[in-house]
PDB file of C-alpha atoms in Angstrom:
ATOM      1  CA  MET X   1    -164.667 143.944   8.281  1.00 52.00           C
ATOM      2  CA  THR X   2    -161.243 142.282   9.632  1.00 72.00           C
ATOM      3  CA  THR X   3    -158.134 142.302   7.464  1.00 89.00           C
ATOM      4  CA  ARG X   4    -158.560 141.947   4.103  1.00 95.00           C
ATOM      5  CA  ARG X   5    -156.521 138.332   3.445  1.00 97.00           C
ATOM      6  CA  SER X   6    -154.250 136.893  -0.001  1.00 98.00           C
ATOM      7  CA  VAL X   7    -155.414 133.310   0.647  1.00 98.00           C
ATOM      8  CA  LEU X   8    -153.811 129.988  -2.122  1.00 98.00           C
ATOM      9  CA  VAL X   9    -156.661 127.208  -1.942  1.00 98.00           C
ATOM     10  CA  THR X  10    -155.887 123.730  -2.853  1.00 96.00           C
ATOM     11  CA  GLY X  11    -158.166 121.132  -3.526  1.00 93.00           C
ATOM     12  CA  ALA X  12    -160.712 124.724  -4.980  1.00 93.00           C
ATOM     13  CA  THR X  13    -162.753 122.918  -7.680  1.00 92.00           C
ATOM     14  CA  GLY X  14    -163.762 120.229  -5.436  1.00 92.00           C
ATOM     15  CA  GLN X  15    -165.958 120.004  -2.554  1.00 93.00           C
ATOM     16  CA  GLN X  16    -164.437 121.088   0.570  1.00 95.00           C
ATOM     17  CA  GLY X  17    -161.633 123.450  -1.294  1.00 95.00           C
ATOM     18  CA  GLY X  18    -164.464 125.146  -3.263  1.00 95.00           C
ATOM     19  CA  ALA X  19    -167.116 125.515   0.065  1.00 97.00           C
ATOM     20  CA  VAL X  20    -163.909 127.360   1.922  1.00 98.00           C
ATOM     21  CA  ALA X  21    -162.945 129.533  -1.653  1.00 97.00           C
ATOM     22  CA  ARG X  22    -166.738 131.111  -1.509  1.00 97.00           C
ATOM     23  CA  ALA X  23    -166.580 131.034   1.795  1.00 98.00           C
ATOM     24  CA  LEU X  24    -163.598 133.337   2.000  1.00 98.00           C
ATOM     25  CA  LEU X  25    -164.822 135.897  -1.267  1.00 98.00           C
ATOM     26  CA  SER X  26    -168.342 136.024   0.036  1.00 97.00           C
ATOM     27  CA  ARG X  27    -166.219 137.702   3.359  1.00 96.00           C
ATOM     28  CA  GLY X  28    -163.991 140.012   1.162  1.00 97.00           C
ATOM     29  CA  HIS X  29    -160.511 138.264   0.841  1.00 98.00           C
ATOM     30  CA  LEU X  30    -158.412 137.642  -1.691  1.00 98.00           C
ATOM     31  CA  VAL X  31    -158.652 133.900  -3.266  1.00 98.00           C
ATOM     32  CA  LYS X  32    -156.162 132.449  -5.713  1.00 98.00           C
ATOM     33  CA  ALA X  33    -157.152 128.866  -6.496  1.00 97.00           C
ATOM     34  CA  LEU X  34    -154.866 125.875  -6.956  1.00 96.00           C
ATOM     35  CA  THR X  35    -156.376 123.759  -9.824  1.00 93.00           C
ATOM     36  CA  ARG X  36    -154.229 121.215 -12.023  1.00 91.00           C
ATOM     37  CA  LYS X  37    -157.695 122.077 -14.508  1.00 90.00           C
ATOM     38  CA  PRO X  38    -157.775 125.700 -15.437  1.00 93.00           C
ATOM     39  CA  ASP X  39    -159.990 125.360 -18.117  1.00 92.00           C
ATOM     40  CA  SER X  40    -162.660 123.371 -16.019  1.00 93.00           C
ATOM     41  CA  ASP X  41    -166.538 124.526 -15.334  1.00 94.00           C
ATOM     42  CA  ALA X  42    -166.170 124.615 -11.251  1.00 92.00           C
ATOM     43  CA  ALA X  43    -162.452 126.481 -12.031  1.00 95.00           C
ATOM     44  CA  TRP X  44    -164.572 129.320 -14.640  1.00 96.00           C
ATOM     45  CA  ARG X  45    -167.180 128.647 -11.482  1.00 95.00           C
ATOM     46  CA  LEU X  46    -164.432 130.711  -9.008  1.00 96.00           C
ATOM     47  CA  ALA X  47    -162.910 132.680 -11.456  1.00 96.00           C
ATOM     48  CA  SER X  48    -166.649 134.366 -12.104  1.00 96.00           C
ATOM     49  CA  ALA X  49    -167.577 134.765  -8.306  1.00 96.00           C
ATOM     50  CA  GLY X  50    -164.391 136.179  -8.630  1.00 97.00           C
ATOM     51  CA  ALA X  51    -160.978 133.881  -7.557  1.00 97.00           C
ATOM     52  CA  ASP X  52    -157.926 134.358  -9.068  1.00 97.00           C
ATOM     53  CA  ILE X  53    -156.998 130.446 -10.539  1.00 97.00           C
ATOM     54  CA  ALA X  54    -153.338 129.321 -10.501  1.00 96.00           C
ATOM     55  CA  THR X  55    -152.287 126.673 -12.473  1.00 94.00           C
ATOM     56  CA  GLY X  56    -150.199 123.711 -10.202  1.00 93.00           C
ATOM     57  CA  ASP X  57    -150.431 120.188  -8.379  1.00 92.00           C
ATOM     58  CA  LEU X  58    -150.023 119.425  -4.922  1.00 93.00           C
ATOM     59  CA  GLY X  59    -147.311 116.957  -6.480  1.00 91.00           C
ATOM     60  CA  ASP X  60    -144.953 119.329  -8.016  1.00 93.00           C
ATOM     61  CA  GLU X  61    -143.255 121.762  -5.237  1.00 95.00           C
ATOM     62  CA  THR X  62    -142.339 125.050  -7.802  1.00 96.00           C
ATOM     63  CA  SER X  63    -146.212 124.770  -9.068  1.00 95.00           C
ATOM     64  CA  VAL X  64    -146.995 125.679  -5.236  1.00 97.00           C
ATOM     65  CA  ARG X  65    -144.367 127.895  -4.450  1.00 97.00           C
ATOM     66  CA  LYS X  66    -144.701 130.338  -7.078  1.00 97.00           C
ATOM     67  CA  ALA X  67    -148.633 129.893  -6.439  1.00 96.00           C
ATOM     68  CA  ALA X  68    -148.060 130.831  -2.707  1.00 97.00           C
ATOM     69  CA  SER X  69    -144.965 133.291  -3.565  1.00 94.00           C
ATOM     70  CA  SER X  70    -148.007 136.155  -3.576  1.00 92.00           C
ATOM     71  CA  VAL X  71    -149.930 134.956  -0.196  1.00 97.00           C
ATOM     72  CA  ASP X  72    -150.203 135.389   3.176  1.00 96.00           C
ATOM     73  CA  THR X  73    -152.114 132.458   4.344  1.00 98.00           C
ATOM     74  CA  MET X  74    -152.670 129.454   1.734  1.00 98.00           C
ATOM     75  CA  PHE X  75    -155.262 126.505   3.129  1.00 98.00           C
ATOM     76  CA  LEU X  76    -153.896 122.953   2.455  1.00 98.00           C
ATOM     77  CA  MET X  77    -156.336 119.461   1.710  1.00 96.00           C
ATOM     78  CA  GLY X  78    -155.231 116.341  -0.517  1.00 90.00           C
ATOM     79  CA  ASN X  79    -157.359 113.813  -1.812  1.00 83.00           C
ATOM     80  CA  SER X  80    -156.859 109.805  -0.851  1.00 75.00           C
ATOM     81  CA  TYR X  81    -159.282 108.855  -2.657  1.00 75.00           C
ATOM     82  CA  GLU X  82    -158.590 110.525  -5.996  1.00 79.00           C
ATOM     83  CA  ALA X  83    -154.494 109.783  -5.150  1.00 76.00           C
ATOM     84  CA  GLY X  84    -154.647 107.118  -2.908  1.00 85.00           C
ATOM     85  CA  THR X  85    -153.283 107.130   0.766  1.00 90.00           C
ATOM     86  CA  GLU X  86    -149.615 106.970   0.364  1.00 93.00           C
ATOM     87  CA  GLU X  87    -149.870 109.220  -2.527  1.00 93.00           C
ATOM     88  CA  GLU X  88    -151.393 112.204  -0.573  1.00 94.00           C
ATOM     89  CA  THR X  89    -149.165 112.166   1.907  1.00 96.00           C
ATOM     90  CA  ARG X  90    -146.679 112.527  -0.399  1.00 96.00           C
ATOM     91  CA  GLN X  91    -148.135 115.444  -1.560  1.00 96.00           C
ATOM     92  CA  GLY X  92    -149.476 116.984   1.905  1.00 97.00           C
ATOM     93  CA  ILE X  93    -145.613 117.309   2.290  1.00 97.00           C
ATOM     94  CA  ILE X  94    -144.286 118.208  -0.441  1.00 97.00           C
ATOM     95  CA  ALA X  95    -147.029 121.328  -0.744  1.00 97.00           C
ATOM     96  CA  ALA X  96    -146.643 122.064   3.356  1.00 98.00           C
ATOM     97  CA  ASP X  97    -142.190 122.266   2.316  1.00 98.00           C
ATOM     98  CA  ALA X  98    -143.329 124.982  -0.551  1.00 97.00           C
ATOM     99  CA  ALA X  99    -146.190 127.032   1.916  1.00 97.00           C
ATOM    100  CA  LYS X 100    -142.426 126.966   4.054  1.00 97.00           C
ATOM    101  CA  ALA X 101    -140.501 128.154   1.459  1.00 97.00           C
ATOM    102  CA  ALA X 102    -142.581 130.423  -0.235  1.00 97.00           C
ATOM    103  CA  GLY X 103    -142.927 132.550   3.240  1.00 97.00           C
ATOM    104  CA  VAL X 104    -146.426 131.224   3.901  1.00 97.00           C
ATOM    105  CA  GLY X 105    -147.592 133.467   7.578  1.00 97.00           C
ATOM    106  CA  HIS X 106    -150.326 131.518   7.649  1.00 98.00           C
ATOM    107  CA  LEU X 107    -150.385 127.383   6.803  1.00 98.00           C
ATOM    108  CA  ILE X 108    -154.502 125.677   7.365  1.00 98.00           C
ATOM    109  CA  TYR X 109    -154.398 122.066   6.553  1.00 98.00           C
ATOM    110  CA  SER X 110    -157.425 120.390   6.728  1.00 98.00           C
ATOM    111  CA  SER X 111    -157.112 116.609   7.800  1.00 98.00           C
ATOM    112  CA  VAL X 112    -160.198 114.567   9.473  1.00 97.00           C
ATOM    113  CA  ALA X 113    -162.127 113.953  12.556  1.00 98.00           C
ATOM    114  CA  ASP X 114    -160.315 112.069  15.191  1.00 98.00           C
ATOM    115  CA  ALA X 115    -157.143 111.439  12.641  1.00 97.00           C
ATOM    116  CA  ASP X 116    -154.523 111.914  15.826  1.00 97.00           C
ATOM    117  CA  LYS X 117    -156.102 109.035  17.607  1.00 96.00           C
ATOM    118  CA  LYS X 118    -154.815 106.254  16.132  1.00 94.00           C
ATOM    119  CA  THR X 119    -157.543 104.815  14.570  1.00 97.00           C
ATOM    120  CA  GLY X 120    -155.762 102.397  12.228  1.00 96.00           C
ATOM    121  CA  ILE X 121    -158.035 104.142   9.130  1.00 97.00           C
ATOM    122  CA  PRO X 122    -155.394 104.125   5.911  1.00 96.00           C
ATOM    123  CA  HIS X 123    -157.106 107.965   4.474  1.00 96.00           C
ATOM    124  CA  PHE X 124    -157.427 109.177   8.426  1.00 97.00           C
ATOM    125  CA  GLU X 125    -153.597 108.316   9.057  1.00 97.00           C
ATOM    126  CA  SER X 126    -152.427 109.413   5.953  1.00 96.00           C
ATOM    127  CA  LYS X 127    -153.887 112.696   6.326  1.00 97.00           C
ATOM    128  CA  TYR X 128    -152.014 113.121  10.138  1.00 97.00           C
ATOM    129  CA  LEU X 129    -149.311 111.679   9.017  1.00 97.00           C
ATOM    130  CA  VAL X 130    -149.018 115.065   6.780  1.00 98.00           C
ATOM    131  CA  GLU X 131    -150.579 117.096   9.988  1.00 98.00           C
ATOM    132  CA  GLU X 132    -147.087 116.233  12.054  1.00 98.00           C
ATOM    133  CA  HIS X 133    -145.234 117.175   9.468  1.00 98.00           C
ATOM    134  CA  VAL X 134    -146.742 120.537   9.139  1.00 98.00           C
ATOM    135  CA  VAL X 135    -146.209 121.144  12.830  1.00 98.00           C
ATOM    136  CA  GLY X 136    -142.711 119.899  12.702  1.00 97.00           C
ATOM    137  CA  LEU X 137    -141.939 122.733   9.826  1.00 97.00           C
ATOM    138  CA  GLY X 138    -142.237 125.669  12.692  1.00 96.00           C
ATOM    139  CA  ILE X 139    -144.343 127.501  10.623  1.00 97.00           C
ATOM    140  CA  PRO X 140    -147.602 129.273  12.307  1.00 98.00           C
ATOM    141  CA  TYR X 141    -149.971 126.390  11.696  1.00 98.00           C
ATOM    142  CA  THR X 142    -153.930 125.634  12.049  1.00 98.00           C
ATOM    143  CA  ILE X 143    -155.733 121.949  11.153  1.00 98.00           C
ATOM    144  CA  SER X 144    -159.242 121.820  11.209  1.00 98.00           C
ATOM    145  CA  ALA X 145    -160.370 118.864  10.927  1.00 98.00           C
ATOM    146  CA  PRO X 146    -164.145 117.886  10.395  1.00 98.00           C
ATOM    147  CA  ALA X 147    -166.800 114.745  10.335  1.00 98.00           C
ATOM    148  CA  ALA X 148    -168.168 113.453   8.088  1.00 97.00           C
ATOM    149  CA  PHE X 149    -170.250 115.273   5.432  1.00 97.00           C
ATOM    150  CA  MET X 150    -173.424 116.283   4.940  1.00 98.00           C
ATOM    151  CA  GLU X 151    -173.359 115.815   1.911  1.00 97.00           C
ATOM    152  CA  ASN X 152    -172.614 112.155   1.718  1.00 95.00           C
ATOM    153  CA  VAL X 153    -176.214 111.733   1.381  1.00 96.00           C
ATOM    154  CA  VAL X 154    -176.061 112.678  -2.120  1.00 95.00           C
ATOM    155  CA  ALA X 155    -172.738 111.673  -2.926  1.00 93.00           C
ATOM    156  CA  PRO X 156    -172.724 109.623  -6.425  1.00 91.00           C
ATOM    157  CA  TRP X 157    -172.435 106.081  -4.825  1.00 90.00           C
ATOM    158  CA  SER X 158    -175.896 107.160  -2.490  1.00 92.00           C
ATOM    159  CA  ILE X 159    -178.041 108.982  -5.142  1.00 93.00           C
ATOM    160  CA  GLY X 160    -179.174 106.028  -7.518  1.00 94.00           C
ATOM    161  CA  GLY X 161    -180.236 104.592  -3.994  1.00 94.00           C
ATOM    162  CA  LEU X 162    -182.697 107.655  -2.468  1.00 96.00           C
ATOM    163  CA  ARG X 163    -184.148 107.934  -5.832  1.00 95.00           C
ATOM    164  CA  GLN X 164    -185.570 104.105  -4.836  1.00 95.00           C
ATOM    165  CA  GLY X 165    -186.844 105.861  -0.818  1.00 97.00           C
ATOM    166  CA  GLU X 166    -183.367 104.000   0.402  1.00 97.00           C
ATOM    167  CA  HIS X 167    -181.048 105.748   2.629  1.00 97.00           C
ATOM    168  CA  ALA X 168    -178.369 102.987   2.468  1.00 96.00           C
ATOM    169  CA  PHE X 169    -175.017 103.556   4.465  1.00 96.00           C
ATOM    170  CA  ALA X 170    -172.762 100.580   6.611  1.00 96.00           C
ATOM    171  CA  MET X 171    -173.541 101.333  10.211  1.00 97.00           C
ATOM    172  CA  PRO X 172    -176.744  99.815  12.708  1.00 97.00           C
ATOM    173  CA  PRO X 173    -179.348 101.788  11.971  1.00 97.00           C
ATOM    174  CA  ARG X 174    -179.632 103.391  15.664  1.00 98.00           C
ATOM    175  CA  ARG X 175    -175.509 104.246  15.407  1.00 98.00           C
ATOM    176  CA  ALA X 176    -175.268 108.163  15.714  1.00 98.00           C
ATOM    177  CA  LEU X 177    -172.501 109.592  13.461  1.00 98.00           C
ATOM    178  CA  GLN X 178    -171.312 113.196  13.706  1.00 98.00           C
ATOM    179  CA  LEU X 179    -171.834 115.597  10.520  1.00 98.00           C
ATOM    180  CA  VAL X 180    -170.622 118.717   9.012  1.00 98.00           C
ATOM    181  CA  ALA X 181    -172.270 120.974   5.979  1.00 98.00           C
ATOM    182  CA  LEU X 182    -169.489 121.918   3.771  1.00 98.00           C
ATOM    183  CA  ALA X 183    -170.340 125.325   4.094  1.00 98.00           C
ATOM    184  CA  ASP X 184    -170.169 125.436   7.434  1.00 98.00           C
ATOM    185  CA  ILE X 185    -165.996 123.786   6.591  1.00 98.00           C
ATOM    186  CA  GLY X 186    -166.320 126.699   4.388  1.00 98.00           C
ATOM    187  CA  ALA X 187    -167.268 129.467   7.074  1.00 98.00           C
ATOM    188  CA  PHE X 188    -164.748 127.779   9.849  1.00 98.00           C
ATOM    189  CA  ALA X 189    -161.864 128.106   7.694  1.00 98.00           C
ATOM    190  CA  ALA X 190    -162.704 131.634   7.230  1.00 98.00           C
ATOM    191  CA  SER X 191    -162.743 131.472  10.165  1.00 98.00           C
ATOM    192  CA  LEU X 192    -159.609 130.276  11.025  1.00 98.00           C
ATOM    193  CA  VAL X 193    -158.060 133.045   8.550  1.00 98.00           C
ATOM    194  CA  GLU X 194    -159.147 136.063  10.311  1.00 98.00           C
ATOM    195  CA  ARG X 195    -158.866 134.729  13.390  1.00 97.00           C
ATOM    196  CA  ARG X 196    -154.703 134.261  12.434  1.00 97.00           C
ATOM    197  CA  GLU X 197    -152.647 134.618  15.442  1.00 97.00           C
ATOM    198  CA  GLN X 198    -155.601 133.347  17.918  1.00 97.00           C
ATOM    199  CA  VAL X 199    -155.361 129.720  16.457  1.00 98.00           C
ATOM    200  CA  PHE X 200    -151.947 129.273  15.716  1.00 98.00           C
ATOM    201  CA  GLY X 201    -150.864 125.988  16.604  1.00 98.00           C
ATOM    202  CA  LYS X 202    -154.127 124.511  17.699  1.00 98.00           C
ATOM    203  CA  ARG X 203    -156.296 121.613  16.594  1.00 98.00           C
ATOM    204  CA  PHE X 204    -160.038 121.624  15.666  1.00 98.00           C
ATOM    205  CA  ASP X 205    -161.807 118.622  15.037  1.00 98.00           C
ATOM    206  CA  ILE X 206    -165.492 119.820  14.168  1.00 98.00           C
ATOM    207  CA  ALA X 207    -168.539 118.948  13.084  1.00 98.00           C
ATOM    208  CA  GLY X 208    -172.971 120.391  12.924  1.00 98.00           C
ATOM    209  CA  ASP X 209    -174.590 117.477  13.852  1.00 98.00           C
ATOM    210  CA  GLU X 210    -174.605 114.253  15.626  1.00 98.00           C
ATOM    211  CA  LEU X 211    -178.116 111.277  14.659  1.00 98.00           C
ATOM    212  CA  SER X 212    -178.254 107.960  13.487  1.00 98.00           C
ATOM    213  CA  GLY X 213    -178.913 106.657  10.045  1.00 98.00           C
ATOM    214  CA  GLU X 214    -182.692 105.905  11.110  1.00 98.00           C
ATOM    215  CA  GLU X 215    -182.505 109.442  12.431  1.00 98.00           C
ATOM    216  CA  GLN X 216    -181.635 110.692   8.896  1.00 98.00           C
ATOM    217  CA  ALA X 217    -183.583 108.461   7.013  1.00 98.00           C
ATOM    218  CA  GLN X 218    -186.895 110.333   8.927  1.00 98.00           C
ATOM    219  CA  THR X 219    -184.748 114.110   8.257  1.00 98.00           C
ATOM    220  CA  LEU X 220    -184.209 113.606   4.730  1.00 98.00           C
ATOM    221  CA  SER X 221    -188.025 111.859   4.422  1.00 98.00           C
ATOM    222  CA  ARG X 222    -189.284 115.407   5.239  1.00 98.00           C
ATOM    223  CA  ALA X 223    -187.352 117.741   3.473  1.00 97.00           C
ATOM    224  CA  ILE X 224    -187.822 115.638  -0.006  1.00 97.00           C
ATOM    225  CA  GLY X 225    -191.389 114.333   0.808  1.00 96.00           C
ATOM    226  CA  ARG X 226    -191.719 111.504   0.249  1.00 95.00           C
ATOM    227  CA  PRO X 227    -191.123 108.101   2.707  1.00 97.00           C
ATOM    228  CA  ILE X 228    -186.908 107.600   2.306  1.00 98.00           C
ATOM    229  CA  ASN X 229    -186.140 104.132   4.376  1.00 98.00           C
ATOM    230  CA  TYR X 230    -182.502 103.694   6.053  1.00 98.00           C
ATOM    231  CA  GLN X 231    -180.609  99.860   4.647  1.00 97.00           C
ATOM    232  CA  GLU X 232    -177.803  99.130   6.604  1.00 97.00           C
ATOM    233  CA  ILE X 233    -175.101  97.821   4.567  1.00 96.00           C
ATOM    234  CA  PRO X 234    -173.480  95.011   5.325  1.00 97.00           C
ATOM    235  CA  ILE X 235    -169.561  95.268   6.512  1.00 96.00           C
ATOM    236  CA  ALA X 236    -168.658  92.808   3.779  1.00 97.00           C
ATOM    237  CA  ALA X 237    -170.164  94.671   1.042  1.00 96.00           C
ATOM    238  CA  ALA X 238    -168.543  97.352   2.120  1.00 95.00           C
ATOM    239  CA  ARG X 239    -165.346  95.618   2.580  1.00 96.00           C
ATOM    240  CA  GLN X 240    -165.693  94.168  -1.764  1.00 96.00           C
ATOM    241  CA  GLN X 241    -166.279  97.997  -2.278  1.00 92.00           C
ATOM    242  CA  SER X 242    -162.460  99.322  -0.176  1.00 94.00           C
ATOM    243  CA  GLU X 243    -160.952  97.621   2.723  1.00 96.00           C
ATOM    244  CA  ASP X 244    -160.424 101.250   3.698  1.00 95.00           C
ATOM    245  CA  ALA X 245    -163.919 102.421   4.194  1.00 95.00           C
ATOM    246  CA  ALA X 246    -165.090  99.461   6.203  1.00 97.00           C
ATOM    247  CA  LEU X 247    -161.837  99.500   8.539  1.00 97.00           C
ATOM    248  CA  MET X 248    -164.060 103.483   8.951  1.00 97.00           C
ATOM    249  CA  PHE X 249    -167.485 102.330   9.179  1.00 97.00           C
ATOM    250  CA  GLU X 250    -166.113  99.325  11.766  1.00 97.00           C
ATOM    251  CA  TRP X 251    -164.026 102.207  13.111  1.00 98.00           C
ATOM    252  CA  PHE X 252    -167.215 104.531  13.768  1.00 98.00           C
ATOM    253  CA  ASP X 253    -169.603 101.427  15.682  1.00 97.00           C
ATOM    254  CA  ARG X 254    -167.079 100.902  17.638  1.00 96.00           C
ATOM    255  CA  VAL X 255    -165.782 104.342  18.626  1.00 97.00           C
ATOM    256  CA  GLY X 256    -167.129 107.207  16.087  1.00 97.00           C
ATOM    257  CA  TYR X 257    -166.459 110.320  15.804  1.00 98.00           C
ATOM    258  CA  ASP X 258    -166.320 113.085  19.738  1.00 97.00           C
ATOM    259  CA  VAL X 259    -166.472 117.006  18.493  1.00 98.00           C
ATOM    260  CA  ASP X 260    -167.669 118.785  21.715  1.00 97.00           C
ATOM    261  CA  ILE X 261    -169.849 120.633  19.236  1.00 98.00           C
ATOM    262  CA  ALA X 262    -171.652 122.777  22.128  1.00 98.00           C
ATOM    263  CA  ALA X 263    -168.317 123.865  22.907  1.00 97.00           C
ATOM    264  CA  LEU X 264    -167.485 124.462  18.720  1.00 97.00           C
ATOM    265  CA  GLN X 265    -170.730 125.968  18.277  1.00 97.00           C
ATOM    266  CA  ARG X 266    -169.554 128.590  21.653  1.00 98.00           C
ATOM    267  CA  ASP X 267    -166.473 129.234  20.268  1.00 98.00           C
ATOM    268  CA  PHE X 268    -166.876 130.113  16.564  1.00 98.00           C
ATOM    269  CA  PRO X 269    -170.398 131.659  16.957  1.00 97.00           C
ATOM    270  CA  GLU X 270    -170.096 133.489  13.390  1.00 96.00           C
ATOM    271  CA  VAL X 271    -170.394 130.090  11.702  1.00 98.00           C
ATOM    272  CA  ARG X 272    -174.084 129.015  11.142  1.00 94.00           C
ATOM    273  CA  TRP X 273    -173.226 125.244  12.612  1.00 98.00           C
ATOM    274  CA  HIS X 274    -176.126 123.169  10.092  1.00 98.00           C
ATOM    275  CA  SER X 275    -178.171 120.847  11.757  1.00 98.00           C
ATOM    276  CA  PHE X 276    -178.782 117.940   9.682  1.00 98.00           C
ATOM    277  CA  ALA X 277    -181.884 119.399   9.613  1.00 98.00           C
ATOM    278  CA  ASP X 278    -181.846 123.030   8.348  1.00 97.00           C
ATOM    279  CA  TRP X 279    -179.229 121.338   5.625  1.00 98.00           C
ATOM    280  CA  ALA X 280    -182.053 119.043   4.372  1.00 98.00           C
ATOM    281  CA  ARG X 281    -184.311 122.152   4.500  1.00 97.00           C
ATOM    282  CA  GLU X 282    -181.890 124.009   2.597  1.00 97.00           C
ATOM    283  CA  PHE X 283    -181.028 121.353  -0.914  1.00 97.00           C
ATOM    284  CA  ASP X 284    -182.399 121.168  -3.772  1.00 96.00           C
ATOM    285  CA  TRP X 285    -184.133 118.133  -4.395  1.00 96.00           C
ATOM    286  CA  SER X 286    -184.897 118.425  -7.780  1.00 94.00           C
ATOM    287  CA  VAL X 287    -181.559 116.213  -8.020  1.00 92.00           C
ATOM    288  CA  LEU X 288    -183.602 113.472  -7.866  1.00 93.00           C
ATOM    289  CA  GLU X 289    -185.613 114.006 -10.250  1.00 88.00           C
ATOM    290  CA  ARG X 290    -182.905 113.931 -12.881  1.00 74.00           C
ATOM    291  CA  THR X 291    -182.122 110.777 -15.204  1.00 60.00           C
ATOM    292  CA  SER X 292    -178.812 108.651 -12.890  1.00 49.00           C
ATOM    293  CA  SER X 293    -176.667 109.136 -16.412  1.00 44.00           C
ATOM    294  CA  ALA X 294    -177.465 113.506 -16.116  1.00 41.00           C
ATOM    295  CA  GLY X 295    -177.174 113.406 -12.268  1.00 37.00           C
TER     296      GLY X 295
END
């Protein structure tokens, strides 16, 4: 076992932060989970798993600095869907400044793959502004930049379609997209924590698989045990829901992520790197049997 680290995890009661916290705990590290909702079910589950729960808000420099004062590493992530892109950037910069003020020895910032490529996608650009700030702080840092989550297939906006036998997405059926499992994002962050000096000043785009919507639907059909058909959502319909999302889908189709998956698997063999088929086989599809109100 490498050195036991103490890590402040922001967003710990959400999907990605939760995966990071669980991966760190499973490897014997000390986790302090920063949350605005210390009495939530997610916070309670983390506490039960051994995490120390710290109440704080990314936009409140004092609370972040206080939580970070007793750790040697910090995992920082924002949420543009919840906060909006401008607020995500503002909070990220405040929290990064707090990490520096607290003397954190390693700041890991979770961005998004290709955010450094001038994509023009608002929630990519908002993260890149935080990246640039982190780089300029003069403290040891690493950027982890995941591609799209495999778990988006079962997100609240997707699961209703799956119950009807449809995997719907705003991309042509044969256009490939790179994906990553949340468990692998967590395991990769744990690797960065453990490698420490070896990854200072580095940026990593991460993904575990690359396949088209049609191929995803075929994989889901096998895993779920009944036919799932791919349904292309028109960009115009996506745009009615979110201009930000529509710009992302157009970029996916026009350019797309370009993670070197083979190099990543070679350089980080300790991460399992689920294929989409691995992920689908392991997922508990009983969620599809629940009513939509409970789902």
